[in-house]
Amino acid sequence: MTYELIVTSTEGPDSRQVGIVTLNRPKQLNALNNELMDELGSALKAFDADDSIGCIILTGSEKAFAAGADIGAMANYSFADVYNNDYITRNWEQIRSIRKPVIAAVSGFALGGGCELAMMCDFIIAADNARFGQPEIKLGIIPGAGGTQRLPRAVGKAKAMDLALTGRMMDAVEAERAGLVSRVVPLDKLMDEALGAALMICSYGQPSVFAAKEAVNRAFESSLSDGVMFERRLFHALFATEDQKEGMDAFVNKRKPEFKNR
Ligand code: CO8
């Protein structure tokens, strides 16, 4: 399938590849409009359904991961437009239904919907020029794609309130210190770092990768005791996989495991 506003590619050995989606509206700093979000949803679903893909990276340009929802497109929307037709917000939660890990490799601006999109990914690796923020308050609105919910879960109430109410940006160092991003690397190392992480994930057995993602996500949807029980059931279930036998046998016999994803 050909896309206009994103570019897709793959990296890695034939057996297990990394699917890469690059947002590509450079003149608008990757501002997110309905068409781009439709293409992003299609590309993510296609990679998710492709057995040769083990992990996905979502990235933008050096200057901008995404500078938010497209303000020009939103400017004249009425309540009826956005509510009745689900303009702007349609498709935004699709990324949550992707079962394979999605890594956000963020350089430059990740603002508003761009920050929310990065937070919908499983983890964020940031370049040292990355800047995160929820500046919607400056436009007379508030975050609409989970920013007020995911940001406090990531960085705590104080910093989330600070960012949502002042609209200020935080740099990569502050974002890492606050727990929003997992690693910060020099800009020219961003894709190498993200690919290294993605290829490592690809090398593991898929049942345990899926289970780890599901279990960590459950921490944000349940009480501690429900989450621990959910984890325990997945943990028990993995003893029914060939990959558990292979992984442990390989360790015991001091050899490299060859996971079969079953
Ligand atoms: N929408 C549309 N166009 C944009 C956007 C945007 N969000 N951001 C930048 N652009 C365009 C600019 O208009 C400009 O276009 P042109 O060259 O035609 O004038 C071009 O990109 C370059 O931008 P600047 O000249 O402003 O570049 P600077 O380096 O001077 O500044 C900034 C970069 C700081 C990123 C600045 O462009 C800016 O503040 N952008 C807006 C950031 C913002 O407010 N984002 C939040 C948008 S609202 C939102 O995301 C709500 C999400 C709700 C959820 C979505 C629904 C689920």
XYZ file of N, CA and C and ligand atoms in Angstrom:
843
model
N 0.845 -1.206 0.000
C 0.000 0.000 0.000
C 0.883 1.260 0.000
N 0.486 2.252 -0.772
C 1.285 3.481 -0.777
C 0.613 4.532 0.112
N 1.450 5.261 0.775
C 0.956 6.283 1.696
C 1.469 7.647 1.253
N 0.718 8.689 1.600
C 1.115 10.060 1.245
C 1.801 10.777 2.401
N 1.390 10.480 3.618
C 1.816 11.298 4.755
C 2.684 10.547 5.751
N 2.919 9.278 5.454
C 3.854 8.498 6.264
C 4.727 7.692 5.302
N 5.842 7.191 5.824
C 6.693 6.280 5.053
C 6.870 5.027 5.889
N 6.742 3.874 5.269
C 6.973 2.636 6.017
C 8.200 1.919 5.448
N 8.898 1.217 6.339
C 10.067 0.434 5.907
C 10.266 -0.682 6.921
N 11.188 -1.580 6.597
C 11.503 -2.653 7.539
C 13.017 -2.771 7.660
N 13.465 -3.275 8.801
C 14.902 -3.482 9.050
C 15.068 -4.792 9.785
N 16.205 -5.439 9.541
C 16.514 -6.636 10.313
C 16.530 -7.882 9.461
N 16.845 -9.017 10.085
C 16.913 -10.274 9.341
C 15.535 -10.698 8.848
N 15.496 -11.485 7.770
C 14.217 -11.887 7.173
C 13.288 -12.568 8.174
N 13.893 -13.337 9.088
C 13.078 -14.131 10.003
C 12.234 -13.262 10.933
N 12.788 -12.135 11.372
C 12.088 -11.296 12.348
C 12.500 -9.865 12.128
N 11.605 -9.070 11.615
C 11.987 -7.716 11.242
C 11.321 -6.659 12.117
N 11.882 -5.475 12.033
C 11.300 -4.318 12.707
C 10.539 -3.507 11.657
N 9.299 -3.201 11.924
C 8.527 -2.341 11.031
C 8.697 -0.896 11.488
N 9.037 -0.023 10.557
C 9.272 1.385 10.925
C 8.235 2.259 10.228
N 7.551 3.084 11.009
C 6.622 4.058 10.436
C 7.185 5.448 10.710
N 7.422 6.196 9.643
C 7.963 7.556 9.787
C 6.892 8.564 9.374
N 6.527 9.427 10.298
C 5.548 10.474 9.967
C 6.212 11.441 8.994
N 5.488 11.835 7.963
C 6.144 12.559 6.872
C 5.296 13.710 6.326
N 5.085 14.711 7.209
C 4.500 15.986 6.759
C 5.459 17.078 7.200
N 6.666 17.100 6.630
C 7.724 17.934 7.207
C 7.380 19.413 7.268
N 6.667 19.925 6.228
C 6.402 21.378 6.219
C 5.515 21.790 7.385
N 4.662 20.863 7.818
C 3.750 21.172 8.939
C 4.263 20.573 10.241
N 5.539 20.239 10.289
C 6.131 19.617 11.493
C 5.334 18.384 11.925
N 4.904 17.629 10.930
C 4.153 16.374 11.168
C 2.861 16.601 11.943
N 2.242 17.765 11.734
C 0.937 17.991 12.371
C -0.007 16.873 11.936
N -0.795 16.421 12.887
C -1.581 15.190 12.703
C -2.991 15.537 12.240
N -3.306 15.210 11.001
C -4.682 15.410 10.527
C -5.356 14.040 10.339
N -6.627 14.057 9.983
C -7.362 12.790 9.868
C -6.719 11.837 8.875
N -6.245 12.395 7.750
C -5.670 11.537 6.706
C -4.417 10.840 7.229
N -3.566 11.625 7.917
C -2.344 11.019 8.457
C -2.707 9.947 9.497
N -3.672 10.243 10.329
C -4.029 9.261 11.364
C -4.630 8.004 10.738
N -5.376 8.170 9.631
C -5.911 6.991 8.929
C -4.762 6.145 8.382
N -3.783 6.816 7.762
C -2.645 6.078 7.207
C -1.849 5.401 8.319
N -1.644 6.109 9.408
C -0.893 5.532 10.526
C -1.608 4.287 11.060
N -2.929 4.402 11.205
C -3.704 3.250 11.688
C -3.559 2.058 10.752
N -3.639 2.300 9.436
C -3.515 1.205 8.461
C -2.134 0.574 8.524
N -1.101 1.413 8.599
C 0.275 0.883 8.598
C 0.530 0.061 9.858
N 0.065 0.553 10.992
C 0.288 -0.186 12.240
C -0.444 -1.524 12.203
N -1.677 -1.503 11.685
C -2.440 -2.757 11.618
C -1.765 -3.747 10.673
N -1.237 -3.226 9.560
C -0.583 -4.118 8.589
C 0.660 -4.756 9.210
N 1.468 -3.972 9.916
C 2.647 -4.551 10.570
C 2.226 -5.545 11.659
N 1.154 -5.204 12.366
C 0.709 -6.089 13.453
C 0.280 -7.451 12.899
N -0.301 -7.429 11.691
C -0.807 -8.674 11.095
C 0.279 -9.454 10.364
N 1.447 -8.865 10.209
C 2.517 -9.488 9.415
C 3.410 -10.344 10.320
N 3.406 -11.652 10.081
C 4.149 -12.565 10.954
C 5.649 -12.322 10.974
N 6.173 -11.680 9.928
C 7.630 -11.474 9.895
C 8.049 -10.258 10.731
N 7.086 -9.495 11.223
C 7.404 -8.298 12.012
C 7.281 -8.616 13.501
N 8.344 -8.293 14.253
C 8.316 -8.584 15.689
C 8.154 -7.360 16.564
N 8.410 -6.182 16.019
C 8.355 -4.950 16.814
C 8.207 -3.781 15.846
N 7.637 -2.687 16.329
C 7.378 -1.537 15.456
C 8.022 -0.291 16.077
N 8.601 0.540 15.223
C 9.116 1.845 15.673
C 8.294 2.930 14.986
N 7.854 3.897 15.776
C 7.158 5.057 15.221
C 8.064 6.261 15.422
N 8.344 6.970 14.347
C 9.257 8.108 14.460
C 8.797 9.260 13.576
N 9.515 10.384 13.673
C 9.163 11.551 12.861
C 10.413 12.079 12.172
N 10.571 13.405 12.184
C 11.772 13.992 11.580
C 12.686 14.479 12.702
N 13.861 14.966 12.315
C 14.766 15.497 13.346
C 14.121 16.666 14.078
N 13.383 17.499 13.315
C 12.827 18.705 13.942
C 11.542 18.417 14.722
N 10.774 17.436 14.255
C 9.507 17.199 14.940
C 9.072 15.741 14.843
N 8.826 15.153 15.994
C 8.085 13.883 16.014
C 6.688 14.220 15.506
N 6.007 15.119 16.182
C 4.744 15.684 15.692
C 4.409 16.892 16.567
N 4.098 18.006 15.907
C 3.819 19.244 16.653
C 2.350 19.352 17.046
N 1.659 18.215 17.064
C 0.277 18.228 17.559
C -0.727 17.979 16.469
N -1.995 18.007 16.885
C -3.063 17.906 15.895
C -2.983 19.122 14.979
N -3.502 18.967 13.774
C -3.392 20.030 12.775
C -4.321 21.186 13.147
N -3.707 22.281 13.595
C -4.502 23.406 14.113
C -5.308 24.057 12.993
N -4.705 24.157 11.811
C -5.431 24.743 10.678
C -6.697 23.963 10.364
N -6.581 22.630 10.404
C -7.744 21.790 10.092
C -8.810 21.900 11.175
N -8.373 22.129 12.424
C -9.333 22.150 13.541
C -9.994 23.511 13.736
N -9.329 24.550 13.194
C -9.672 25.914 13.590
C -11.166 26.244 13.451
N -11.794 25.741 12.372
C -13.193 26.116 12.145
C -14.194 25.041 12.522
N -13.718 23.994 13.180
C -14.657 22.943 13.583
C -15.620 23.463 14.638
N -16.876 23.010 14.537
C -17.864 23.308 15.573
C -17.936 22.106 16.512
N -18.700 22.279 17.585
C -18.922 21.144 18.489
C -19.535 19.981 17.709
N -20.514 20.278 16.845
C -21.174 19.200 16.096
C -20.178 18.467 15.195
N -19.266 19.215 14.566
C -18.270 18.555 13.707
C -17.463 17.538 14.505
N -16.935 17.989 15.631
C -16.016 17.103 16.352
C -16.768 16.007 17.099
N -17.986 16.344 17.575
C -18.724 15.347 18.368
C -19.473 14.364 17.463
N -20.271 14.892 16.553
C -21.081 14.004 15.710
C -20.225 13.165 14.776
N -19.223 13.799 14.191
C -18.437 13.100 13.167
C -17.147 12.504 13.709
N -16.901 12.742 14.984
C -15.671 12.245 15.610
C -14.440 12.709 14.841
N -14.519 13.951 14.292
C -13.335 14.515 13.633
C -12.215 14.609 14.656
N -11.033 14.662 14.195
C -9.813 14.773 14.995
C -9.558 13.517 15.821
N -10.560 13.133 16.628
C -10.281 12.046 17.583
C -10.415 10.657 16.980
N -11.030 10.545 15.779
C -11.246 9.203 15.250
C -9.901 8.515 15.005
N -9.854 7.255 15.261
C -8.643 6.456 15.007
C -7.545 6.610 16.033
N -7.684 7.576 16.942
C -6.551 7.868 17.808
C -6.211 6.734 18.753
N -7.215 5.972 19.137
C -6.914 4.922 20.110
C -6.502 3.627 19.422
N -6.467 3.615 18.085
C -6.121 2.377 17.375
C -4.794 1.802 17.807
N -3.858 2.692 18.093
C -2.518 2.239 18.443
C -2.563 1.337 19.684
N -3.582 1.565 20.514
C -3.712 0.728 21.727
C -4.058 -0.715 21.408
N -4.642 -0.943 20.240
C -5.059 -2.312 19.907
C -3.925 -3.096 19.240
N -2.789 -2.440 19.008
C -1.657 -3.133 18.378
C -1.015 -4.049 19.417
N -0.876 -5.311 19.086
C -0.362 -6.272 20.074
C 1.159 -6.289 20.115
N 1.795 -5.981 18.996
C 3.266 -5.985 19.013
C 3.776 -4.706 19.686
N 4.943 -4.787 20.317
C 5.472 -3.579 20.945
C 5.685 -2.451 19.943
N 5.337 -1.247 20.356
C 5.546 -0.060 19.524
C 6.451 0.900 20.306
N 7.608 1.195 19.742
C 8.560 2.111 20.373
C 8.444 3.463 19.683
N 8.287 4.529 20.465
C 8.334 5.873 19.871
C 9.784 6.347 19.907
N 10.342 6.675 18.748
C 11.689 7.261 18.673
C 11.479 8.743 18.386
N 11.662 9.557 19.416
C 11.242 10.960 19.343
C 12.429 11.909 19.252
N 12.458 12.700 18.184
C 13.386 13.830 18.134
C 12.563 15.082 17.850
N 13.051 16.207 18.330
C 12.353 17.469 18.105
C 11.062 17.562 18.902
N 10.106 18.302 18.325
C 8.875 18.599 19.067
C 7.932 17.395 19.144
N 7.473 17.123 20.337
C 6.369 16.160 20.534
C 5.364 16.905 21.396
N 4.485 17.626 20.726
C 3.600 18.554 21.433
C 2.138 18.178 21.232
N 1.321 18.477 22.220
C -0.109 18.228 22.095
C -0.370 16.791 21.689
N -1.097 16.626 20.566
C -1.377 15.280 20.075
C -0.109 14.496 19.762
N 0.996 15.187 19.482
C 2.269 14.506 19.220
C 2.812 13.862 20.489
N 2.688 14.564 21.601
C 3.105 14.011 22.887
C 2.170 12.855 23.261
N 0.878 13.050 22.986
C -0.101 11.996 23.295
C 0.142 10.747 22.449
N 0.503 10.966 21.191
C 0.804 9.825 20.317
C 2.024 9.062 20.842
N 3.045 9.793 21.240
C 4.251 9.132 21.786
C 3.879 8.338 23.049
N 3.011 8.930 23.869
C 2.635 8.243 25.120
C 1.766 7.013 24.873
N 1.110 6.950 23.713
C 0.316 5.756 23.390
C 1.213 4.587 22.992
N 2.461 4.895 22.638
C 3.408 3.826 22.313
C 3.825 3.134 23.614
N 4.511 2.015 23.487
C 4.839 1.253 24.690
C 5.968 1.874 25.488
N 6.954 2.426 24.817
C 7.919 3.276 25.517
C 8.539 4.252 24.538
N 9.160 5.274 25.130
C 9.694 6.373 24.323
C 11.207 6.424 24.491
N 11.920 6.406 23.366
C 13.352 6.697 23.371
C 13.486 8.087 22.748
N 14.173 8.981 23.452
C 14.220 10.373 22.994
C 15.621 10.769 22.568
N 15.679 11.585 21.529
C 16.944 12.240 21.179
C 17.137 13.419 22.127
N 18.386 13.872 22.228
C 18.647 14.953 23.188
C 18.018 16.286 22.780
N 17.499 16.384 21.553
C 16.810 17.629 21.164
C 15.290 17.523 21.316
N 14.805 16.432 21.915
C 13.342 16.246 22.021
C 12.744 17.242 23.017
N 11.529 17.692 22.689
C 10.821 18.602 23.605
C 9.366 18.156 23.662
N 8.905 17.954 24.869
C 7.565 17.415 25.090
C 6.683 18.485 25.732
N 5.412 18.478 25.387
C 4.509 19.414 26.048
C 3.070 19.195 25.638
N 2.188 19.752 26.461
C 0.746 19.745 26.165
C 0.295 21.209 26.143
N 0.557 21.884 24.994
C 0.295 23.326 24.936
C -1.135 23.703 24.542
N -2.066 22.720 24.583
C -3.425 22.988 24.096
C -4.083 24.181 24.791
N -3.710 24.392 26.069
C -4.324 25.479 26.844
C -4.136 26.822 26.141
N -3.043 26.937 25.378
C -2.776 28.195 24.666
C -3.738 28.406 23.518
N -4.428 27.333 23.107
C -5.360 27.403 21.976
C -6.810 27.430 22.449
N -7.005 27.487 23.747
C -8.368 27.489 24.284
C -8.991 26.113 24.361
N -8.184 25.092 24.326
C -8.703 23.723 24.488
C -7.851 22.991 25.527
N -8.091 21.700 25.666
C -7.246 20.862 26.531
C -6.820 19.640 25.709
N -5.891 18.849 26.218
C -5.526 17.629 25.486
C -6.752 16.760 25.248
N -6.799 16.112 24.074
C -7.996 15.335 23.737
C -7.706 13.901 23.347
N -6.444 13.509 23.428
C -6.109 12.123 23.062
C -5.381 11.442 24.216
N -5.884 11.729 25.419
C -5.363 11.000 26.591
C -4.280 11.723 27.367
N -3.933 12.947 26.962
C -2.834 13.648 27.637
C -3.064 13.876 29.117
N -4.305 14.214 29.480
C -4.567 14.487 30.905
C -4.609 13.197 31.713
N -4.659 12.061 31.042
C -4.726 10.779 31.749
C -3.385 10.055 31.728
N -2.735 10.018 30.561
C -1.469 9.272 30.484
C -0.302 10.067 31.068
N -0.322 11.390 30.907
C 0.818 12.167 31.422
C 0.931 12.041 32.944
N -0.163 12.219 33.725
C -0.002 12.034 35.177
C 0.411 10.629 35.565
N -0.030 9.631 34.791
C 0.413 8.259 35.101
C 1.918 8.115 34.847
N 2.429 8.868 33.873
C 3.857 8.760 33.549
C 4.726 9.623 34.452
N 4.277 10.865 34.722
C 5.187 11.805 35.406
C 4.648 12.282 36.751
N 3.456 11.827 37.150
C 2.874 12.279 38.406
C 2.041 13.537 38.207
N 1.210 13.822 39.220
C 0.249 14.924 39.099
C 0.924 16.290 38.979
N 1.964 16.527 39.796
C 2.539 17.878 39.859
C 3.046 18.322 38.492
N 3.842 17.481 37.874
C 4.420 17.884 36.582
C 3.360 17.876 35.478
N 2.417 16.932 35.551
C 1.357 16.894 34.533
C 0.504 18.166 34.606
N 0.170 18.564 35.810
C -0.607 19.808 35.986
C 0.185 21.007 35.482
N 1.466 21.048 35.856
C 2.350 22.138 35.433
C 2.330 22.242 33.896
N 2.521 21.114 33.233
C 2.595 21.136 31.760
C 1.243 21.472 31.135
N 0.162 20.884 31.662
C -1.159 21.107 31.056
C -1.671 22.523 31.314
N -1.316 23.094 32.473
C -1.845 24.418 32.814
C -0.985 25.558 32.293
N 0.336 25.353 32.204
C 1.189 26.440 31.690
C 1.438 26.301 30.190
N 1.332 25.085 29.673
C 1.615 24.859 28.248
C 3.098 24.861 27.936
N 3.939 24.857 28.967
C 5.395 24.911 28.712
C 5.895 23.582 28.158
N 7.088 23.626 27.553
C 7.700 22.388 27.059
C 8.723 21.888 28.073
N 8.938 20.576 28.084
C 10.078 20.068 28.868
C 11.055 19.398 27.922
N 12.335 19.538 28.255
C 13.354 18.961 27.374
C 13.554 17.476 27.689
N 14.440 16.843 26.921
C 14.608 15.392 27.041
C 15.137 14.990 28.415
N 16.020 15.820 28.967
C 16.597 15.480 30.276
C 15.503 15.485 31.339
N 14.683 16.541 31.311
C 13.586 16.611 32.287
C 12.599 15.467 32.065
N 12.340 15.153 30.801
C 11.378 14.079 30.486
C 11.888 12.724 30.974
N 13.188 12.511 30.859
C 13.736 11.235 31.347
C 13.695 11.191 32.878
N 14.082 12.333 33.480
C 14.078 12.391 34.948
C 12.672 12.149 35.486
N 11.669 12.651 34.752
C 10.281 12.531 35.213
C 9.684 11.159 34.914
N 10.356 10.359 34.102
C 9.833 9.019 33.812
C 8.995 8.930 32.549
N 8.954 10.008 31.763
C 8.177 9.952 30.518
C 8.912 9.162 29.445
N 10.233 9.277 29.426
C 11.007 8.563 28.406
C 11.945 7.571 29.087
N 12.238 6.491 28.370
C 13.063 5.450 28.988
C 14.548 5.697 28.787
N 14.927 6.344 27.691
C 16.352 6.604 27.420
C 16.466 7.911 26.641
N 17.572 8.618 26.844
C 17.896 9.780 26.014
C 19.244 9.525 25.364
N 19.316 9.757 24.063
C 20.561 9.514 23.331
C 20.840 10.711 22.416
N 22.097 10.874 21.983
C 22.381 11.951 21.021
C 21.520 11.770 19.764
N 21.148 12.891 19.169
C 20.248 12.850 18.012
C 20.712 11.866 16.937
N 22.012 11.876 16.639
C 22.477 11.015 15.542
C 22.508 9.527 15.911
N 22.203 9.227 17.159
C 22.174 7.811 17.580
C 20.737 7.314 17.798
N 19.759 8.204 17.565
C 18.379 7.850 17.949
C 17.891 6.578 17.276
N 18.003 6.517 15.946
C 17.454 5.353 15.249
C 18.248 4.085 15.543
N 19.580 4.225 15.706
C 20.378 3.045 16.078
C 19.910 2.493 17.416
N 19.682 3.406 18.348
C 19.273 2.971 19.692
C 17.888 2.304 19.638
N 16.972 2.935 18.913
C 15.611 2.382 18.821
C 15.638 1.034 18.096
N 16.434 0.970 17.024
C 16.533 -0.301 16.281
C 17.161 -1.401 17.125
N 18.184 -1.029 17.892
C 18.818 -2.009 18.775
C 17.805 -2.590 19.757
N 17.006 -1.706 20.341
C 15.986 -2.178 21.291
C 14.953 -3.044 20.573
N 14.530 -2.591 19.396
C 13.485 -3.315 18.659
C 13.983 -4.693 18.210
N 15.225 -4.745 17.738
C 15.769 -6.041 17.289
C 15.940 -6.993 18.468
N 16.287 -6.438 19.619
C 16.386 -7.283 20.810
C 15.011 -7.879 21.131
N 13.985 -7.056 21.063
C 12.624 -7.552 21.328
C 12.253 -8.623 20.292
N 12.621 -8.369 19.023
C 12.330 -9.336 17.955
C 12.982 -10.693 18.224
N 14.106 -10.686 18.947
C 14.847 -11.939 19.147
C 14.195 -12.826 20.209
N 13.233 -12.301 20.953
C 12.593 -13.086 22.008
C 11.345 -13.792 21.474
N 10.846 -14.746 22.237
C 9.652 -15.473 21.828
C 8.417 -14.575 21.894
N 7.592 -14.665 20.859
C 6.449 -13.755 20.797
C 5.437 -13.933 21.951
N 5.169 -15.169 22.395
C 4.205 -15.270 23.495
C 4.650 -14.498 24.742
N 5.943 -14.539 25.055
C 6.377 -13.805 26.251
C 6.417 -12.302 25.996
N 6.703 -11.912 24.764
C 6.671 -10.477 24.436
C 5.236 -9.943 24.577
N 4.284 -10.654 23.990
C 2.875 -10.227 24.113
C 2.453 -10.185 25.581
N 2.839 -11.228 26.327
C 2.402 -11.317 27.729
C 3.008 -10.183 28.550
N 4.290 -9.870 28.307
C 4.925 -8.778 29.058
C 4.211 -7.452 28.774
N 3.892 -7.211 27.509
C 3.197 -5.967 27.152
C 1.809 -5.909 27.801
N 1.077 -7.013 27.694
C -0.272 -7.041 28.289
C -0.213 -6.839 29.799
N 0.769 -7.474 30.436
C 0.830 -7.407 31.896
C 1.204 -6.001 32.372
N 2.190 -5.373 31.705
C 2.560 -4.022 32.133
C 1.392 -3.062 31.886
N 0.733 -3.202 30.740
C -0.417 -2.327 30.478
C -1.517 -2.515 31.514
N -1.653 -3.731 32.005
C -2.697 -4.013 32.995
C -2.485 -3.210 34.275
N -1.228 -2.858 34.549
C -0.933 -2.083 35.765
C -1.684 -0.753 35.771
N -2.023 -0.265 34.572
C -2.699 1.037 34.500
C -4.219 0.904 34.447
N -4.706 -0.327 34.466
C -6.152 -0.546 34.284
C -6.773 -1.271 35.453
N -5.979 -1.611 36.490
C -6.539 -2.486 37.518
C -5.948 -2.170 38.889
N -6.554 -2.769 39.927
C -5.976 -2.662 41.270
C -4.691 -3.495 41.300
N -3.878 -3.291 42.345
C -2.627 -4.048 42.442
C -2.910 -5.546 42.516
N -3.898 -5.936 43.349
C -4.115 -7.384 43.492
C -4.672 -7.988 42.201
N -5.549 -7.270 41.502
C -6.036 -7.790 40.211
C -4.895 -7.874 39.199
N -4.042 -6.854 39.196
C -2.932 -6.840 38.253
C -1.954 -7.978 38.536
N -1.669 -8.203 39.815
C -0.740 -9.280 40.169
C -1.343 -10.632 39.778
N -2.652 -10.783 39.984
C -3.299 -12.055 39.601
C -3.249 -12.236 38.077
N -3.501 -11.148 37.353
C -3.438 -11.197 35.884
C -2.034 -11.624 35.449
N -1.031 -11.008 36.064
C 0.352 -11.360 35.743
C 0.615 -12.836 36.041
N 0.115 -13.294 37.197
C 0.398 -14.688 37.583
C -0.189 -15.678 36.588
N -1.407 -15.359 36.106
C -2.039 -16.264 35.145
C -1.230 -16.319 33.839
N -0.762 -15.151 33.396
C 0.064 -15.133 32.179
C 1.377 -15.877 32.422
N 1.959 -15.644 33.594
C 3.214 -16.325 33.953
C 3.025 -17.840 33.907
N 1.936 -18.305 34.540
C 1.654 -19.748 34.521
C 1.469 -20.241 33.081
N 0.710 -19.474 32.300
C 0.389 -19.903 30.935
C 1.644 -20.069 30.089
N 2.672 -19.249 30.355
C 3.878 -19.328 29.531
C 4.628 -20.652 29.720
N 4.302 -21.358 30.819
C 4.923 -22.682 30.997
C 4.327 -23.723 30.047
N 3.280 -23.326 29.323
C 2.708 -24.216 28.307
C 3.342 -23.969 26.942
N 4.305 -23.045 26.858
C 4.882 -22.737 25.543
C 6.186 -23.506 25.297
N 6.452 -23.732 24.022
C 7.737 -24.338 23.643
C 8.882 -23.361 23.929
N 8.579 -22.067 23.811
C 9.642 -21.082 24.023
C 10.159 -21.090 25.454
N 9.282 -21.371 26.421
C 9.764 -21.468 27.817
C 10.729 -22.642 27.956
N 10.386 -23.773 27.341
C 11.283 -24.951 27.406
C 12.615 -24.605 26.735
N 12.510 -23.968 25.558
C 13.704 -23.629 24.795
C 14.578 -22.622 25.554
N 13.953 -21.573 26.079
C 14.715 -20.525 26.773
C 15.457 -21.081 27.971
N 14.787 -21.897 28.748
C 15.419 -22.416 29.968
C 16.445 -23.503 29.643
N 16.126 -24.340 28.643
C 17.093 -25.371 28.242
C 18.372 -24.706 27.699
N 18.184 -23.644 26.930
C 19.349 -22.943 26.369
C 20.201 -22.363 27.493
N 19.552 -21.802 28.510
C 20.325 -21.245 29.626
C 21.110 -22.351 30.338
N 20.393 -23.437 30.654
C 21.021 -24.530 31.413
C 22.197 -25.103 30.626
N 22.041 -25.211 29.306
C 23.101 -25.812 28.477
C 24.036 -24.778 27.846
N 23.975 -23.579 28.352
C 24.894 -22.498 27.953
C 24.957 -22.337 26.428
N 23.762 -22.254 25.813
C 23.716 -21.993 24.370
C 22.696 -20.891 24.108
N 22.698 -20.396 22.863
C 21.767 -19.321 22.490
C 20.386 -19.931 22.225
N 19.326 -19.365 22.770
C 18.004 -19.953 22.499
C 17.538 -19.683 21.068
N 16.755 -20.606 20.534
C 16.119 -20.373 19.234
C 14.620 -20.435 19.435
N 14.041 -19.289 19.666
C 12.615 -19.249 19.971
C 11.791 -19.520 18.721
N 10.675 -20.225 18.925
C 9.814 -20.608 17.793
C 8.497 -19.820 17.788
N 8.350 -18.963 18.757
C 7.108 -18.169 18.862
C 5.886 -19.049 19.064
N 6.075 -20.117 19.793
C 4.930 -20.963 20.116
C 5.133 -21.608 21.482
N -0.814 22.274 13.210
C -0.678 22.792 11.976
N 0.453 23.366 11.530
C 1.493 23.416 12.378
C 1.425 22.895 13.678
C 0.202 22.274 14.099
N 0.043 21.703 15.309
N 2.614 23.097 14.293
C 3.396 23.707 13.400
N 2.725 23.909 12.240
C 3.216 24.546 11.015
C 3.334 26.060 11.193
O 2.090 26.662 10.983
C 4.340 26.412 10.131
O 3.691 26.416 8.898
P 4.043 27.602 7.823
O 5.504 27.417 7.490
O 3.133 27.319 6.667
O 3.785 28.872 8.510
C 5.278 25.217 10.129
O 4.547 24.156 10.767
C 6.535 25.460 10.926
O 6.155 25.906 12.207
P 6.801 27.223 12.873
O 7.186 28.214 11.845
O 5.869 27.671 13.953
O 8.139 26.582 13.509
P 8.908 27.055 14.800
O 10.171 26.261 14.834
O 9.010 28.522 14.874
O 7.973 26.598 16.037
C 6.570 25.060 17.242
C 7.734 25.240 16.243
C 6.978 25.589 18.614
C 6.286 23.579 17.329
C 5.345 25.834 16.754
O 5.096 25.495 15.376
C 4.095 25.548 17.517
O 3.917 26.065 18.606
N 3.189 24.688 16.961
C 1.938 24.374 17.567
C 2.111 23.408 18.713
C 0.772 23.136 19.352
O 0.095 24.006 19.827
N 0.373 21.848 19.383
C -0.863 21.432 19.938
C -1.906 21.403 18.878
S -3.508 21.091 19.528
C -3.486 19.446 19.755
O -2.557 18.731 19.467
C -4.720 18.896 20.318
C -4.639 17.418 20.320
C -5.970 16.955 20.643
C -6.002 15.482 20.483
C -6.206 15.108 19.095
C -7.483 14.420 18.988
C -7.416 13.051 19.518
